[in-house]
Short mmCIF file of C-alpha atoms in Angstrom, two decimals:
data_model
loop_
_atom_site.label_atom_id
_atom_site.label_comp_id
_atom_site.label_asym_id
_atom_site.label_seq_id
_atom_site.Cartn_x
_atom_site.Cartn_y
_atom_site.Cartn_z
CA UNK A 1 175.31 118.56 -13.92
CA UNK A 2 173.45 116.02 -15.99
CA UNK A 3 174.58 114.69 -19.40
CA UNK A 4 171.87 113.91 -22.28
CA UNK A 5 172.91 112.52 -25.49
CA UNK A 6 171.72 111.56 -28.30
CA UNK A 7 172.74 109.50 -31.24
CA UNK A 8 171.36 110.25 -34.89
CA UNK A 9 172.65 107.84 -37.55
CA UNK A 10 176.42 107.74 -36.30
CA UNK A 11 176.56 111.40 -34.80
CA UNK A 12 176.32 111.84 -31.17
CA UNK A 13 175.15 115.46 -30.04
CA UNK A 14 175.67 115.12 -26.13
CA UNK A 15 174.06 118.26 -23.86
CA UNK A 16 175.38 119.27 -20.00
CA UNK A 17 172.43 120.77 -18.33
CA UNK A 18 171.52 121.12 -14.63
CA UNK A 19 170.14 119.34 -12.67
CA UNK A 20 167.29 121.32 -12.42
CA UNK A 21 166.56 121.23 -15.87
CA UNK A 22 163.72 118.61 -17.83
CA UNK A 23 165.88 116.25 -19.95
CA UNK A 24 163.27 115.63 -22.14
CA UNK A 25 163.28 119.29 -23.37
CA UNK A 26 166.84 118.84 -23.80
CA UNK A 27 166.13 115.58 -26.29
CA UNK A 28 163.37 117.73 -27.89
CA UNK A 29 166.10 120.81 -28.63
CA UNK A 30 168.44 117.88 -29.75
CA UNK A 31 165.98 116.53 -32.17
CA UNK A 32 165.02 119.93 -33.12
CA UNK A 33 168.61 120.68 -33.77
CA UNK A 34 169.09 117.61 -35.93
CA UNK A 35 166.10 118.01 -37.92
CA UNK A 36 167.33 121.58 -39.03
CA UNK A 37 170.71 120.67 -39.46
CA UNK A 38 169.35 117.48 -42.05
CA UNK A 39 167.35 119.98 -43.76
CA UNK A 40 170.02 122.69 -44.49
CA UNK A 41 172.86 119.84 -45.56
CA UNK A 42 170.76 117.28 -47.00
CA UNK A 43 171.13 114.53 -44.78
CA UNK A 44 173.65 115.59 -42.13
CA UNK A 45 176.95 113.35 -41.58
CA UNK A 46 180.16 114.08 -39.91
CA UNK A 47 181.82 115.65 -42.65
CA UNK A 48 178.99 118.60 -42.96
CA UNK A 49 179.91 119.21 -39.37
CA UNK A 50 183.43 119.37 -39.44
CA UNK A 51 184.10 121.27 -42.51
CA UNK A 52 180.93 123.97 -42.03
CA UNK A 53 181.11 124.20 -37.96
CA UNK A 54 180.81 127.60 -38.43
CA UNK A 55 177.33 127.38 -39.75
CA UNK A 56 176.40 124.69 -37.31
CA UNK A 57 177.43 126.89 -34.57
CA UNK A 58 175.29 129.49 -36.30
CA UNK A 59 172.34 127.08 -36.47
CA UNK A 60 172.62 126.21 -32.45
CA UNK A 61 172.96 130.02 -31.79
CA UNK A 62 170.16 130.81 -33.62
CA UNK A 63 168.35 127.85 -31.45
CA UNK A 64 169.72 128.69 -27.98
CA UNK A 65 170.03 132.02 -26.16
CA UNK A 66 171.42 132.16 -23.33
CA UNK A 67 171.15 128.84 -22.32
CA UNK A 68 167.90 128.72 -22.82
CA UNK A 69 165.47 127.15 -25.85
CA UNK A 70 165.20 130.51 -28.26
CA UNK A 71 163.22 129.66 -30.82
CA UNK A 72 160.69 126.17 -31.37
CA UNK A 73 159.87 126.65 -35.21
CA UNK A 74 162.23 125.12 -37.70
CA UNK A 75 160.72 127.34 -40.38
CA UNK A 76 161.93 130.27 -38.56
CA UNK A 77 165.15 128.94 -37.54
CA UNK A 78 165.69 128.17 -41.63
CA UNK A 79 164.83 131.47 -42.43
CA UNK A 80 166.92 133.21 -40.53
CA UNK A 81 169.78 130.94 -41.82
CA UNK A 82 168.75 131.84 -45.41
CA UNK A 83 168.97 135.43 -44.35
CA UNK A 84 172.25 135.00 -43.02
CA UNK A 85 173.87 132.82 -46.03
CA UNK A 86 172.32 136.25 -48.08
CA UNK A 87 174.21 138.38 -46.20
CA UNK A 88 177.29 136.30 -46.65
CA UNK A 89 176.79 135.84 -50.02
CA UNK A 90 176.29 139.89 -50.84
CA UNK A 91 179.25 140.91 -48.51
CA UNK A 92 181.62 138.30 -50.31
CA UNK A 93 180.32 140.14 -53.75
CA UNK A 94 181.11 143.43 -52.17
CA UNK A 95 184.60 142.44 -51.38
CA UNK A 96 185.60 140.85 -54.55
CA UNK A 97 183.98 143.65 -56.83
CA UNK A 98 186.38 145.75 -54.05
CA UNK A 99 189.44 143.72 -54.82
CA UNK A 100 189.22 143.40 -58.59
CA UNK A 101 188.43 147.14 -58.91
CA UNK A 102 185.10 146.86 -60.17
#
Protein backbone atom coordinates (compact mmCIF):
# COMPACT_ATOMS: atom_id res chain seq x y z
CA UNK A 1 0.00 0.00 0.00
CA UNK A 2 1.06 3.51 -0.84
CA UNK A 3 -0.14 6.68 0.94
CA UNK A 4 -0.79 10.07 -1.15
CA UNK A 5 -1.81 13.14 0.55
CA UNK A 6 -2.54 16.18 -0.04
CA UNK A 7 -2.88 19.42 1.81
CA UNK A 8 -5.41 22.24 0.62
CA UNK A 9 -5.35 25.37 2.79
CA UNK A 10 -5.19 23.51 6.30
CA UNK A 11 -7.17 20.25 5.24
CA UNK A 12 -5.29 17.18 4.54
CA UNK A 13 -7.23 14.56 2.27
CA UNK A 14 -4.71 11.52 2.50
CA UNK A 15 -5.51 8.36 -0.16
CA UNK A 16 -4.21 4.41 0.44
CA UNK A 17 -3.87 2.98 -2.96
CA UNK A 18 -1.76 0.08 -4.28
CA UNK A 19 1.04 -0.15 -5.26
CA UNK A 20 0.16 -0.75 -8.58
CA UNK A 21 -1.71 2.22 -8.92
CA UNK A 22 -0.36 5.93 -10.69
CA UNK A 23 -0.16 8.39 -7.74
CA UNK A 24 -0.53 11.12 -9.85
CA UNK A 25 -4.13 10.06 -10.77
CA UNK A 26 -4.66 9.78 -7.21
CA UNK A 27 -3.49 13.74 -6.72
CA UNK A 28 -5.64 14.50 -9.81
CA UNK A 29 -8.97 12.71 -8.02
CA UNK A 30 -7.77 14.64 -4.85
CA UNK A 31 -7.73 17.92 -6.57
CA UNK A 32 -10.79 17.02 -8.38
CA UNK A 33 -12.39 16.23 -5.11
CA UNK A 34 -11.38 19.54 -3.56
CA UNK A 35 -12.36 21.64 -6.34
CA UNK A 36 -16.03 20.23 -6.09
CA UNK A 37 -16.17 20.23 -2.56
CA UNK A 38 -15.00 24.40 -2.70
CA UNK A 39 -17.63 24.86 -5.16
CA UNK A 40 -20.65 23.28 -3.32
CA UNK A 41 -19.57 25.01 0.30
CA UNK A 42 -18.06 28.10 -0.83
CA UNK A 43 -14.65 27.78 0.11
CA UNK A 44 -14.33 24.46 1.96
CA UNK A 45 -12.83 24.45 5.69
CA UNK A 46 -12.96 21.93 8.38
CA UNK A 47 -16.12 22.82 9.77
CA UNK A 48 -18.11 22.13 6.26
CA UNK A 49 -16.60 18.71 6.61
CA UNK A 50 -17.39 17.81 9.93
CA UNK A 51 -20.83 19.02 10.32
CA UNK A 52 -22.08 17.92 6.47
CA UNK A 53 -19.85 14.53 6.19
CA UNK A 54 -22.74 13.08 4.97
CA UNK A 55 -22.75 15.11 1.84
CA UNK A 56 -19.02 14.90 1.50
CA UNK A 57 -19.27 11.25 1.59
CA UNK A 58 -21.96 11.71 -1.04
CA UNK A 59 -19.67 13.90 -3.14
CA UNK A 60 -16.63 11.12 -3.00
CA UNK A 61 -19.26 8.40 -3.83
CA UNK A 62 -20.48 10.10 -6.56
CA UNK A 63 -16.56 10.47 -7.64
CA UNK A 64 -15.36 6.91 -6.90
CA UNK A 65 -16.92 3.54 -7.74
CA UNK A 66 -15.57 0.88 -6.72
CA UNK A 67 -12.33 1.99 -6.12
CA UNK A 68 -11.97 3.25 -9.14
CA UNK A 69 -12.14 7.13 -10.72
CA UNK A 70 -16.16 7.24 -11.70
CA UNK A 71 -16.68 10.24 -13.11
CA UNK A 72 -13.85 13.24 -14.46
CA UNK A 73 -16.38 16.22 -15.02
CA UNK A 74 -17.09 18.46 -12.09
CA UNK A 75 -20.17 19.73 -13.92
CA UNK A 76 -21.58 16.36 -13.78
CA UNK A 77 -20.49 15.49 -10.43
CA UNK A 78 -22.45 19.03 -9.29
CA UNK A 79 -25.35 18.05 -10.99
CA UNK A 80 -25.93 15.06 -9.68
CA UNK A 81 -25.44 16.64 -6.18
CA UNK A 82 -28.12 19.24 -7.08
CA UNK A 83 -30.32 16.36 -8.01
CA UNK A 84 -29.76 14.72 -4.88
CA UNK A 85 -30.15 17.93 -2.43
CA UNK A 86 -33.78 18.03 -4.69
CA UNK A 87 -34.65 14.89 -3.68
CA UNK A 88 -33.85 15.64 -0.10
CA UNK A 89 -35.41 18.70 -0.13
CA UNK A 90 -38.98 17.22 -1.69
CA UNK A 91 -38.90 14.08 0.62
CA UNK A 92 -38.36 16.37 3.80
CA UNK A 93 -41.63 18.40 2.36
CA UNK A 94 -43.39 15.12 2.01
CA UNK A 95 -42.75 14.18 5.54
CA UNK A 96 -43.59 17.33 7.25
CA UNK A 97 -46.86 17.99 5.12
CA UNK A 98 -47.25 14.03 6.54
CA UNK A 99 -46.67 15.01 10.11
CA UNK A 100 -48.64 18.23 10.36
CA UNK A 101 -51.62 16.61 8.56
CA UNK A 102 -51.57 18.59 5.58
Amino acid sequence: MVIVYRRYAGLYFIFGVDKEDNPLIVLDLIHLFVEVLDHYFGSVCELDLIYNFHRAYYILDELILGGHHQEPQKSVVLGSIVKQDELVEEERGDFVSFMTGG
